[in-house]
mmCIF file of C-alpha atoms in Angstrom:
data_model
loop_
_atom_site.group_PDB
_atom_site.id
_atom_site.type_symbol
_atom_site.label_atom_id
_atom_site.label_comp_id
_atom_site.label_asym_id
_atom_site.label_seq_id
_atom_site.Cartn_x
_atom_site.Cartn_y
_atom_site.Cartn_z
ATOM 1 C CA MET A 1 -30.897 52.351 27.079
ATOM 2 C CA PHE A 2 -33.542 53.569 29.521
ATOM 3 C CA LYS A 3 -30.942 53.910 32.268
ATOM 4 C CA GLN A 4 -28.880 56.143 29.984
ATOM 5 C CA LEU A 5 -31.985 58.155 29.099
ATOM 6 C CA ARG A 6 -32.802 58.578 32.786
ATOM 7 C CA ASN A 7 -29.209 59.647 33.559
ATOM 8 C CA LYS A 8 -29.276 62.202 30.723
ATOM 9 C CA PHE A 9 -32.530 63.576 32.092
ATOM 10 C CA LEU A 10 -30.996 63.782 35.584
ATOM 11 C CA ILE A 11 -27.841 65.510 34.356
ATOM 12 C CA LEU A 12 -29.832 67.995 32.286
ATOM 13 C CA ASN A 13 -32.211 68.701 35.151
ATOM 14 C CA LEU A 14 -29.428 69.135 37.722
ATOM 15 C CA SER A 15 -27.419 71.312 35.329
ATOM 16 C CA ILE A 16 -30.339 73.652 34.721
ATOM 17 C CA ILE A 17 -31.159 73.858 38.430
ATOM 18 C CA SER A 18 -27.478 74.407 39.331
ATOM 19 C CA ILE A 19 -27.194 77.267 36.837
ATOM 20 C CA MET A 20 -30.395 78.835 38.158
ATOM 21 C CA MET A 21 -29.179 78.496 41.768
ATOM 22 C CA ILE A 22 -25.789 80.013 40.903
ATOM 23 C CA ILE A 23 -27.492 82.967 39.203
ATOM 24 C CA ALA A 24 -29.890 83.424 42.141
ATOM 25 C CA PHE A 25 -27.184 83.102 44.811
ATOM 26 C CA PHE A 26 -24.784 85.345 42.918
ATOM 27 C CA SER A 27 -27.502 87.985 42.535
ATOM 28 C CA ILE A 28 -28.311 87.851 46.254
ATOM 29 C CA TYR A 29 -24.630 88.002 47.181
ATOM 30 C CA LEU A 30 -23.968 90.889 44.780
ATOM 31 C CA ILE A 31 -26.895 92.896 46.155
ATOM 32 C CA THR A 32 -25.810 92.204 49.745
ATOM 33 C CA HIS A 33 -22.180 93.018 48.929
ATOM 34 C CA ASN A 34 -23.143 96.331 47.318
ATOM 35 C CA ASN A 35 -25.401 97.251 50.239
ATOM 36 C CA VAL A 36 -22.664 96.446 52.769
ATOM 37 C CA ASN A 37 -20.082 98.476 50.827
ATOM 38 C CA LYS A 38 -22.542 101.329 50.465
ATOM 39 C CA ASN A 39 -23.161 101.370 54.227
ATOM 40 C CA ILE A 40 -19.405 101.236 54.892
ATOM 41 C CA ASP A 41 -18.822 104.147 52.527
ATOM 42 C CA ILE A 42 -21.608 106.175 54.161
ATOM 43 C CA GLU A 43 -20.208 105.517 57.612
ATOM 44 C CA LEU A 44 -16.680 106.471 56.531
ATOM 45 C CA ARG A 45 -17.932 109.747 55.080
ATOM 46 C CA LYS A 46 -19.903 110.508 58.225
ATOM 47 C CA ILE A 47 -16.756 110.031 60.295
ATOM 48 C CA LEU A 48 -14.795 112.137 57.851
ATOM 49 C CA GLU A 49 -17.355 114.958 57.955
ATOM 50 C CA PHE A 50 -17.431 114.764 61.723
ATOM 51 C CA ASN A 51 -13.654 115.150 61.897
ATOM 52 C CA LYS A 52 -13.722 118.107 59.434
ATOM 53 C CA LYS A 53 -15.759 120.282 61.855
ATOM 54 C CA PRO A 54 -14.016 123.447 63.062
ATOM 55 C CA ASN A 55 -12.389 123.264 66.442
ATOM 56 C CA ASP A 56 -14.750 125.735 68.182
ATOM 57 C CA GLY A 57 -14.915 124.054 71.544
ATOM 58 C CA PRO A 58 -12.934 121.920 73.942
ATOM 59 C CA ARG A 59 -11.701 118.835 72.067
ATOM 60 C CA ASP A 60 -10.942 115.469 73.542
ATOM 61 C CA MET A 61 -7.728 114.542 71.716
ATOM 62 C CA LYS A 62 -8.092 110.940 72.751
ATOM 63 C CA LEU A 63 -11.554 110.492 71.270
ATOM 64 C CA GLY A 64 -11.119 112.978 68.397
ATOM 65 C CA PHE A 65 -14.464 114.810 68.646
ATOM 66 C CA ASP A 66 -15.882 117.838 70.439
ATOM 67 C CA LYS A 67 -17.431 117.101 73.778
ATOM 68 C CA LYS A 68 -20.524 119.103 72.880
ATOM 69 C CA ASP A 69 -21.002 116.996 69.704
ATOM 70 C CA THR A 70 -22.212 113.434 69.494
ATOM 71 C CA PRO A 71 -20.028 111.188 67.361
ATOM 72 C CA PRO A 72 -21.726 109.195 64.563
ATOM 73 C CA ASP A 73 -22.936 105.739 65.415
ATOM 74 C CA ARG A 74 -20.139 103.548 64.204
ATOM 75 C CA SER A 75 -17.916 100.602 65.051
ATOM 76 C CA LEU A 76 -14.211 100.859 65.850
ATOM 77 C CA SER A 77 -12.587 103.634 63.851
ATOM 78 C CA PHE A 78 -9.675 106.036 63.964
ATOM 79 C CA THR A 79 -8.373 109.025 62.016
ATOM 80 C CA LEU A 80 -4.815 109.872 60.996
ATOM 81 C CA THR A 81 -3.536 113.222 59.824
ATOM 82 C CA ILE A 82 -0.323 112.981 57.797
ATOM 83 C CA ASP A 83 1.878 115.497 56.028
ATOM 84 C CA SER A 84 3.033 115.483 52.439
ATOM 85 C CA LYS A 85 6.015 113.314 53.374
ATOM 86 C CA GLY A 86 3.813 110.659 54.939
ATOM 87 C CA ASN A 87 4.583 111.445 58.569
ATOM 88 C CA ILE A 88 1.755 111.079 61.079
ATOM 89 C CA LEU A 89 0.953 114.500 62.548
ATOM 90 C CA ASP A 90 -2.112 113.595 64.582
ATOM 91 C CA SER A 91 -4.294 110.596 65.428
ATOM 92 C CA SER A 92 -7.674 110.252 67.036
ATOM 93 C CA SER A 93 -9.378 107.069 68.122
ATOM 94 C CA ALA A 94 -12.044 105.928 70.524
ATOM 95 C CA PHE A 95 -9.555 103.347 71.766
ATOM 96 C CA THR A 96 -5.891 103.536 72.615
ATOM 97 C CA MET A 97 -3.771 101.987 69.882
ATOM 98 C CA GLU A 98 -0.064 101.546 69.451
ATOM 99 C CA ASP A 99 1.872 103.825 67.138
ATOM 100 C CA THR A 100 3.160 100.798 65.220
ATOM 101 C CA PHE A 101 -0.423 99.890 64.367
ATOM 102 C CA TYR A 102 -1.099 103.425 63.112
ATOM 103 C CA GLU A 103 2.038 103.254 61.019
ATOM 104 C CA ALA A 104 1.106 99.883 59.517
ATOM 105 C CA ALA A 105 -2.417 101.082 58.733
ATOM 106 C CA LYS A 106 -1.022 104.214 57.093
ATOM 107 C CA GLN A 107 1.338 102.164 54.916
ATOM 108 C CA GLU A 108 -1.475 99.852 53.820
ATOM 109 C CA ALA A 109 -3.701 102.797 52.887
ATOM 110 C CA LEU A 110 -1.014 104.711 50.997
ATOM 111 C CA SER A 111 0.092 101.585 49.122
ATOM 112 C CA GLU A 112 -3.383 101.244 47.599
ATOM 113 C CA ASN A 113 -2.906 104.447 45.559
ATOM 114 C CA THR A 114 -6.652 105.085 45.760
ATOM 115 C CA ASP A 115 -8.840 107.435 47.749
ATOM 116 C CA LYS A 116 -10.654 104.530 49.390
ATOM 117 C CA GLY A 117 -10.142 100.811 49.755
ATOM 118 C CA LYS A 118 -9.870 97.811 52.068
ATOM 119 C CA PHE A 119 -7.078 95.786 53.621
ATOM 120 C CA LYS A 120 -6.488 93.153 56.281
ATOM 121 C CA LEU A 121 -4.248 93.909 59.227
ATOM 122 C CA ASP A 122 -3.544 91.793 62.315
ATOM 123 C CA GLY A 123 -6.474 89.514 61.540
ATOM 124 C CA TYR A 124 -8.984 92.360 61.150
ATOM 125 C CA TYR A 125 -10.496 93.907 58.042
ATOM 126 C CA TRP A 126 -10.345 97.697 57.653
ATOM 127 C CA ALA A 127 -11.866 100.138 55.200
ATOM 128 C CA PHE A 128 -10.340 103.564 54.670
ATOM 129 C CA ILE A 129 -11.009 106.805 52.902
ATOM 130 C CA LYS A 130 -8.344 109.415 52.044
ATOM 131 C CA MET A 131 -8.880 113.161 51.691
ATOM 132 C CA HIS A 132 -6.421 115.964 51.005
ATOM 133 C CA HIS A 133 -5.926 118.123 54.092
ATOM 134 C CA MET A 134 -3.712 121.221 53.978
ATOM 135 C CA ASP A 135 -0.303 119.997 52.789
ATOM 136 C CA GLY A 136 -1.028 116.356 53.587
ATOM 137 C CA TYR A 137 -3.837 113.882 53.970
ATOM 138 C CA LYS A 138 -6.481 112.901 56.421
ATOM 139 C CA LEU A 139 -7.086 109.129 56.592
ATOM 140 C CA VAL A 140 -10.189 107.656 58.217
ATOM 141 C CA PHE A 141 -10.148 103.962 59.070
ATOM 142 C CA LEU A 142 -13.162 101.800 59.953
ATOM 143 C CA ASP A 143 -13.210 98.260 61.294
ATOM 144 C CA ILE A 144 -15.337 96.181 58.881
ATOM 145 C CA THR A 145 -14.499 92.724 60.223
ATOM 146 C CA SER A 146 -18.129 92.027 61.149
ATOM 147 C CA GLN A 147 -19.357 93.074 57.707
ATOM 148 C CA GLN A 148 -16.778 90.881 56.000
ATOM 149 C CA GLY A 149 -17.818 88.067 58.296
ATOM 150 C CA ILE A 150 -21.402 88.484 57.162
ATOM 151 C CA LEU A 151 -20.368 88.236 53.517
ATOM 152 C CA THR A 152 -18.136 85.225 54.196
ATOM 153 C CA ASN A 153 -20.867 83.480 56.170
ATOM 154 C CA LEU A 154 -23.268 84.255 53.346
ATOM 155 C CA ILE A 155 -20.992 82.422 50.891
ATOM 156 C CA TYR A 156 -20.676 79.401 53.200
ATOM 157 C CA THR A 157 -24.427 79.428 53.780
ATOM 158 C CA PHE A 158 -25.070 79.506 50.044
ATOM 159 C CA LEU A 159 -22.663 76.606 49.486
ATOM 160 C CA ALA A 160 -24.267 74.529 52.245
ATOM 161 C CA VAL A 161 -27.801 75.297 51.052
ATOM 162 C CA ALA A 162 -26.836 74.610 47.432
ATOM 163 C CA LEU A 163 -25.296 71.252 48.347
ATOM 164 C CA ALA A 164 -28.322 70.249 50.435
ATOM 165 C CA MET A 165 -30.717 71.378 47.701
ATOM 166 C CA LEU A 166 -28.807 69.509 45.014
ATOM 167 C CA ILE A 167 -28.918 66.316 47.072
ATOM 168 C CA VAL A 168 -32.659 66.689 47.666
ATOM 169 C CA ILE A 169 -33.298 67.714 44.049
ATOM 170 C CA PHE A 170 -31.219 64.743 42.852
ATOM 171 C CA PHE A 171 -33.476 62.241 44.609
ATOM 172 C CA ILE A 172 -36.633 64.120 43.622
ATOM 173 C CA SER A 173 -35.438 64.348 40.006
ATOM 174 C CA ARG A 174 -34.533 60.664 39.958
ATOM 175 C CA PHE A 175 -37.992 59.796 41.268
ATOM 176 C CA PHE A 176 -39.739 61.869 38.593
ATOM 177 C CA ALA A 177 -37.252 60.723 35.948
ATOM 178 C CA ASN A 178 -38.173 57.131 36.692
ATOM 179 C CA LYS A 179 -41.849 58.081 36.570
ATOM 180 C CA SER A 180 -41.319 59.858 33.253
ATOM 181 C CA ILE A 181 -39.389 56.946 31.780
ATOM 182 C CA GLU A 182 -42.007 54.348 32.777
ATOM 183 C CA PRO A 183 -44.540 55.229 30.012
ATOM 184 C CA ILE A 184 -41.736 55.334 27.429
ATOM 185 C CA LYS A 185 -40.373 52.008 28.628
ATOM 186 C CA GLU A 186 -43.858 50.523 28.686
ATOM 187 C CA ALA A 187 -44.551 51.758 25.154
ATOM 188 C CA PHE A 188 -41.186 50.434 23.966
ATOM 189 C CA ASP A 189 -41.789 47.047 25.607
ATOM 190 C CA LYS A 190 -45.252 46.870 24.085
ATOM 191 C CA GLN A 191 -43.897 47.763 20.665
ATOM 192 C CA LYS A 192 -41.169 45.161 21.024
ATOM 193 C CA GLN A 193 -43.708 42.586 22.178
ATOM 194 C CA PHE A 194 -46.042 43.620 19.377
ATOM 195 C CA ILE A 195 -43.357 43.119 16.710
ATOM 196 C CA GLY A 196 -42.369 39.766 18.196
ATOM 197 C CA ASP A 197 -45.950 38.541 18.438
ATOM 198 C CA ALA A 198 -46.853 39.768 14.959
ATOM 199 C CA SER A 199 -43.767 38.073 13.524
ATOM 200 C CA HIS A 200 -44.625 34.872 15.341
ATOM 201 C CA GLU A 201 -48.233 34.917 14.174
ATOM 202 C CA LEU A 202 -47.172 35.526 10.573
ATOM 203 C CA LYS A 203 -44.413 32.934 10.693
ATOM 204 C CA THR A 204 -46.770 30.017 11.348
ATOM 205 C CA PRO A 205 -49.119 30.511 8.374
ATOM 206 C CA LEU A 206 -46.164 31.302 6.115
ATOM 207 C CA ALA A 207 -44.516 28.055 7.153
ATOM 208 C CA VAL A 208 -47.743 26.143 6.447
ATOM 209 C CA ILE A 209 -48.110 27.815 3.047
ATOM 210 C CA ASN A 210 -44.483 27.120 2.180
ATOM 211 C CA THR A 211 -44.808 23.453 3.161
ATOM 212 C CA ASN A 212 -47.961 22.991 1.128
ATOM 213 C CA VAL A 213 -46.416 24.700 -1.894
ATOM 214 C CA ASP A 214 -43.450 22.314 -1.641
ATOM 215 C CA VAL A 215 -45.874 19.377 -1.597
ATOM 216 C CA LEU A 216 -47.621 20.728 -4.685
ATOM 217 C CA LEU A 217 -44.332 21.221 -6.503
ATOM 218 C CA SER A 218 -43.195 17.716 -5.660
ATOM 219 C CA ASN A 219 -46.408 16.361 -7.179
ATOM 220 C CA GLY A 220 -46.280 18.398 -10.354
ATOM 221 C CA GLU A 221 -47.716 15.579 -12.490
ATOM 222 C CA GLU A 222 -50.853 15.291 -10.368
ATOM 223 C CA SER A 223 -54.108 17.014 -11.312
ATOM 224 C CA ILE A 224 -55.418 20.034 -9.475
ATOM 225 C CA ASP A 225 -58.383 18.052 -8.150
ATOM 226 C CA SER A 226 -56.100 15.491 -6.556
ATOM 227 C CA GLN A 227 -54.101 18.292 -4.871
ATOM 228 C CA ALA A 228 -57.150 20.290 -3.733
ATOM 229 C CA LYS A 229 -56.461 19.448 -0.083
ATOM 230 C CA TRP A 230 -53.150 21.335 -0.134
ATOM 231 C CA LEU A 231 -54.725 24.263 -1.938
ATOM 232 C CA HIS A 232 -57.444 24.482 0.688
ATOM 233 C CA TYR A 233 -54.755 24.552 3.411
ATOM 234 C CA ILE A 234 -53.010 27.391 1.601
ATOM 235 C CA LYS A 235 -56.268 29.306 1.163
ATOM 236 C CA SER A 236 -57.128 28.840 4.830
ATOM 237 C CA GLU A 237 -53.788 30.233 5.965
ATOM 238 C CA VAL A 238 -54.037 33.140 3.512
ATOM 239 C CA GLU A 239 -57.434 33.999 4.975
ATOM 240 C CA ARG A 240 -55.977 33.899 8.477
ATOM 241 C CA MET A 241 -53.143 36.178 7.438
ATOM 242 C CA THR A 242 -55.591 38.527 5.716
ATOM 243 C CA LYS A 243 -57.673 38.773 8.874
ATOM 244 C CA LEU A 244 -54.562 39.386 10.963
ATOM 245 C CA THR A 245 -53.247 42.153 8.709
ATOM 246 C CA ASN A 246 -56.686 43.771 8.497
ATOM 247 C CA ASP A 247 -56.964 43.793 12.299
ATOM 248 C CA LEU A 248 -53.480 45.270 12.641
ATOM 249 C CA LEU A 249 -54.247 47.952 10.080
ATOM 250 C CA TYR A 250 -57.510 48.725 11.855
ATOM 251 C CA LEU A 251 -55.767 49.122 15.218
ATOM 252 C CA THR A 252 -53.097 51.314 13.669
ATOM 253 C CA GLN A 253 -55.762 53.490 12.078
ATOM 254 C CA MET A 254 -57.556 53.777 15.431
ATOM 255 C CA ASP A 255 -54.338 54.772 17.207
ATOM 256 C CA TYR A 256 -52.799 57.224 14.794
ATOM 257 C CA SER A 257 -55.514 58.485 12.467
ATOM 258 C CA ASP A 258 -56.557 62.097 13.002
ATOM 259 C CA MET A 259 -59.799 61.431 11.157
ATOM 260 C CA LYS A 260 -62.850 61.405 13.387
ATOM 261 C CA MET A 261 -65.530 58.779 12.877
ATOM 262 C CA ILE A 262 -68.959 59.980 11.845
ATOM 263 C CA PHE A 263 -71.192 59.571 14.882
ATOM 264 C CA SER A 264 -74.953 59.599 14.955
ATOM 265 C CA GLU A 265 -77.680 58.645 17.377
ATOM 266 C CA PHE A 266 -78.799 55.024 17.153
ATOM 267 C CA ASN A 267 -80.781 52.536 19.191
ATOM 268 C CA LEU A 268 -78.247 50.406 21.065
ATOM 269 C CA SER A 269 -80.909 48.007 22.266
ATOM 270 C CA GLU A 270 -81.850 47.065 18.701
ATOM 271 C CA THR A 271 -78.192 46.757 17.678
ATOM 272 C CA ILE A 272 -77.490 44.240 20.446
ATOM 273 C CA GLU A 273 -80.650 42.263 19.642
ATOM 274 C CA ASP A 274 -79.542 42.064 15.996
ATOM 275 C CA VAL A 275 -76.144 40.658 17.029
ATOM 276 C CA ILE A 276 -77.807 38.070 19.265
ATOM 277 C CA LEU A 277 -80.039 36.961 16.411
ATOM 278 C CA THR A 278 -77.052 36.479 14.090
ATOM 279 C CA MET A 279 -75.200 34.467 16.747
ATOM 280 C CA GLU A 280 -78.127 32.235 17.809
ATOM 281 C CA ALA A 281 -77.180 29.448 15.394
ATOM 282 C CA VAL A 282 -73.582 29.346 16.664
ATOM 283 C CA ILE A 283 -74.819 29.371 20.258
ATOM 284 C CA PHE A 284 -77.179 26.462 19.542
ATOM 285 C CA GLU A 285 -74.471 24.427 17.784
ATOM 286 C CA ASN A 286 -72.154 24.802 20.778
ATOM 287 C CA ASP A 287 -74.891 23.594 23.138
ATOM 288 C CA ILE A 288 -74.696 26.791 25.181
ATOM 289 C CA SER A 289 -77.565 28.383 27.067
ATOM 290 C CA LEU A 290 -78.115 32.083 26.330
ATOM 291 C CA ASP A 291 -80.044 34.474 28.564
ATOM 292 C CA TYR A 292 -80.394 38.158 27.878
ATOM 293 C CA ASP A 293 -82.133 41.127 29.415
ATOM 294 C CA ILE A 294 -82.126 44.115 27.077
ATOM 295 C CA GLU A 295 -83.739 47.339 28.260
ATOM 296 C CA PRO A 296 -85.552 48.743 25.211
ATOM 297 C CA ASN A 297 -84.972 52.044 23.424
ATOM 298 C CA LEU A 298 -81.596 52.940 24.901
ATOM 299 C CA THR A 299 -79.999 55.465 22.553
ATOM 300 C CA ILE A 300 -76.341 56.469 22.336
ATOM 301 C CA GLN A 301 -74.217 58.713 20.132
ATOM 302 C CA GLY A 302 -71.677 56.794 18.102
ATOM 303 C CA ASN A 303 -70.918 54.585 15.140
ATOM 304 C CA ASN A 304 -73.431 51.759 14.879
ATOM 305 C CA GLU A 305 -71.148 49.391 12.961
ATOM 306 C CA GLN A 306 -68.255 49.815 15.368
ATOM 307 C CA ILE A 307 -70.420 49.194 18.439
ATOM 308 C CA LYS A 308 -71.902 46.160 16.713
ATOM 309 C CA GLN A 309 -68.342 44.917 16.175
ATOM 310 C CA VAL A 310 -67.617 45.327 19.911
ATOM 311 C CA VAL A 311 -70.716 43.314 20.856
ATOM 312 C CA MET A 312 -69.761 40.575 18.400
ATOM 313 C CA ILE A 313 -66.214 40.443 19.781
ATOM 314 C CA LEU A 314 -67.449 40.126 23.361
ATOM 315 C CA LEU A 315 -70.096 37.551 22.491
ATOM 316 C CA ASP A 316 -67.683 35.538 20.317
ATOM 317 C CA ASN A 317 -65.106 35.652 23.110
ATOM 318 C CA ALA A 318 -67.726 34.428 25.605
ATOM 319 C CA LEU A 319 -68.704 31.523 23.336
ATOM 320 C CA LYS A 320 -65.073 30.434 22.888
ATOM 321 C CA TYR A 321 -64.363 30.235 26.597
ATOM 322 C CA THR A 322 -67.686 28.996 27.936
ATOM 323 C CA ASN A 323 -67.498 25.492 29.393
ATOM 324 C CA LEU A 324 -69.415 22.564 27.885
ATOM 325 C CA LYS A 325 -73.162 23.133 28.262
ATOM 326 C CA GLY A 326 -72.333 26.435 29.926
ATOM 327 C CA LYS A 327 -74.264 29.633 30.027
ATOM 328 C CA VAL A 328 -73.907 33.115 28.534
ATOM 329 C CA ASN A 329 -75.804 36.074 29.940
ATOM 330 C CA ILE A 330 -76.162 39.476 28.250
ATOM 331 C CA THR A 331 -77.678 42.504 29.974
ATOM 332 C CA LEU A 332 -78.186 46.085 28.857
ATOM 333 C CA LYS A 333 -79.529 48.697 31.224
ATOM 334 C CA LYS A 334 -79.420 52.404 31.957
ATOM 335 C CA SER A 335 -77.380 53.577 34.937
ATOM 336 C CA HIS A 336 -77.531 57.309 35.729
ATOM 337 C CA ASN A 337 -76.200 59.048 32.585
ATOM 338 C CA ASN A 338 -74.658 55.908 31.097
ATOM 339 C CA VAL A 339 -75.734 52.645 29.552
ATOM 340 C CA LEU A 340 -74.125 49.475 30.865
ATOM 341 C CA LEU A 341 -73.610 46.418 28.712
ATOM 342 C CA SER A 342 -72.364 43.263 30.412
ATOM 343 C CA VAL A 343 -71.534 39.907 28.856
ATOM 344 C CA THR A 344 -71.034 37.042 31.321
ATOM 345 C CA ASN A 345 -70.032 33.474 30.560
ATOM 346 C CA THR A 346 -69.440 30.491 32.797
ATOM 347 C CA GLY A 347 -66.133 28.672 32.585
ATOM 348 C CA LYS A 348 -62.603 28.553 33.928
ATOM 349 C CA GLY A 349 -62.434 32.285 34.491
ATOM 350 C CA ILE A 350 -59.386 34.552 34.228
ATOM 351 C CA PRO A 351 -56.705 34.691 36.947
ATOM 352 C CA GLU A 352 -56.462 38.092 38.597
ATOM 353 C CA GLU A 353 -52.892 38.687 37.402
ATOM 354 C CA HIS A 354 -54.109 38.471 33.768
ATOM 355 C CA LEU A 355 -57.112 40.818 34.058
ATOM 356 C CA SER A 356 -55.062 43.980 33.554
ATOM 357 C CA LYS A 357 -53.372 42.567 30.439
ATOM 358 C CA ILE A 358 -56.155 40.912 28.476
ATOM 359 C CA PHE A 359 -56.815 44.109 26.499
ATOM 360 C CA ASP A 360 -53.199 44.201 25.285
ATOM 361 C CA ARG A 361 -52.557 43.219 21.696
ATOM 362 C CA PHE A 362 -51.736 39.552 21.098
ATOM 363 C CA TYR A 363 -52.216 38.805 24.787
ATOM 364 C CA ARG A 364 -53.897 35.480 25.518
ATOM 365 C CA VAL A 365 -54.374 33.823 28.866
ATOM 366 C CA ASP A 366 -54.346 30.337 27.335
ATOM 367 C CA LYS A 367 -51.858 30.539 24.465
ATOM 368 C CA SER A 368 -52.224 26.848 23.645
ATOM 369 C CA ARG A 369 -55.833 27.366 22.544
ATOM 370 C CA SER A 370 -55.222 30.389 20.330
ATOM 371 C CA ARG A 371 -54.749 28.564 17.053
ATOM 372 C CA ASN A 372 -57.559 26.067 17.650
ATOM 373 C CA SER A 373 -59.965 28.858 18.481
ATOM 374 C CA GLY A 374 -58.805 30.913 15.508
ATOM 375 C CA GLY A 375 -57.896 33.993 17.520
ATOM 376 C CA TYR A 376 -54.813 36.183 17.547
ATOM 377 C CA GLY A 377 -55.492 38.061 20.773
ATOM 378 C CA LEU A 378 -56.501 41.249 18.948
ATOM 379 C CA GLY A 379 -60.263 41.201 19.470
ATOM 380 C CA LEU A 380 -60.330 42.713 22.952
ATOM 381 C CA ALA A 381 -57.690 45.285 21.950
ATOM 382 C CA ILE A 382 -59.951 46.368 19.067
ATOM 383 C CA ALA A 383 -62.971 46.479 21.370
ATOM 384 C CA LYS A 384 -61.118 48.672 23.859
ATOM 385 C CA ALA A 385 -59.944 51.052 21.117
ATOM 386 C CA ILE A 386 -63.509 51.448 19.788
ATOM 387 C CA ILE A 387 -65.045 52.016 23.229
ATOM 388 C CA GLU A 388 -62.420 54.601 24.172
ATOM 389 C CA GLN A 389 -63.027 56.414 20.885
ATOM 390 C CA HIS A 390 -66.685 56.602 21.904
ATOM 391 C CA GLY A 391 -65.735 58.127 25.277
ATOM 392 C CA GLY A 392 -66.617 54.969 27.179
ATOM 393 C CA LYS A 393 -64.918 52.383 29.362
ATOM 394 C CA ILE A 394 -64.493 48.637 29.146
ATOM 395 C CA SER A 395 -63.423 46.375 31.993
ATOM 396 C CA ALA A 396 -63.309 42.723 32.979
ATOM 397 C CA SER A 397 -63.913 40.826 36.191
ATOM 398 C CA SER A 398 -63.741 37.120 36.888
ATOM 399 C CA ILE A 399 -64.342 34.444 39.473
ATOM 400 C CA LEU A 400 -62.014 31.487 38.944
ATOM 401 C CA ASN A 401 -63.715 28.262 37.839
ATOM 402 C CA LYS A 402 -67.045 30.042 37.810
ATOM 403 C CA SER A 403 -67.555 33.009 35.471
ATOM 404 C CA THR A 404 -66.099 35.943 33.576
ATOM 405 C CA THR A 405 -67.839 39.285 32.970
ATOM 406 C CA PHE A 406 -66.988 42.028 30.494
ATOM 407 C CA THR A 407 -68.628 45.390 31.184
ATOM 408 C CA VAL A 408 -68.968 48.269 28.718
ATOM 409 C CA GLU A 409 -69.986 51.738 29.872
ATOM 410 C CA LEU A 410 -71.124 54.301 27.265
ATOM 411 C CA PRO A 411 -72.663 57.794 27.566
ATOM 412 C CA PHE A 412 -76.453 57.779 27.285
ATOM 413 C CA VAL A 413 -78.305 60.177 24.975
ATOM 414 C CA LYS A 414 -81.582 61.385 26.476
#
């Protein structure tokens, strides 16, 4: 599908560029062609006017102009004077030419039935102009082989340049087409992965609920108290599904809602201290050591509840993956125009190849622990969405078998 999309983009791009090149080249050729023809016409008329001068001095019959006059600057040309019957009465040329050539040139000119035109004779291109003279005509011929060569070479040059440009543009377009397709492909793959993961996560609790309902139906004569265990299983799975759907709806709202959250200034230091207080019992039960260094009175602009949710996600994540009798460290400090929050926990750490993916939805480094720990792999995705909405950044770093650190950077309000 993406290959076809890329090919369509390439074809469209090359078609547009080809049309633009054809228009540009045709315009250049047309302008050049008109200029060349205009110059040829001017030169023919100059020769004609020169040959119309009265014979008031000695005339060189071979060259066809008065010796006291200077002929116009021109290439090879000659003039024929013919009568009404088409017989050549006189000829003048700067070069000696055979009578058969004059006759052939005359026939070509008269066959055109126009006062001026072009023809090819003996491998050369000639332009002519015809003017009535006494009872016949005066024909002026001009060699335009070089001009025609310029126009022909211009066409070949355009074709060569167009071919070279299309080859270069093809590779450039393919490069940018691939670059353009990458975000679409990535978004499609993520959507596909998202649907698959969501379906998988929903399938497990639905299967558990279905199994427990079957057990209840098979024991229809039993009392509710005796079947309370199965009902608790069903309730537990319903709660898990409710949390999952709420998280998915929250992420969707964060991604696609045009509504802006109401931000206000609040004391981030106090917010983090409140979260630590609420989590102290859980930390104590898990036999984990907690150290924190909170710089007081650091104020930011944002939504207090959302930032509190981010801190709880990071702290809960740290508690889940801290090793037995491990340590969690929380620091909050001001750095230039930002506040930096870091949450570090000891433990197995995160392999480097997973660090760039842990903020993706449903992504878990250790998938085997997901159900035991109660997570779906959405917490860090939610945290990232909230931080980005606040104009901040969130990142992770890890040292294998030692520690993992999550860092949040938010704009500081003075």
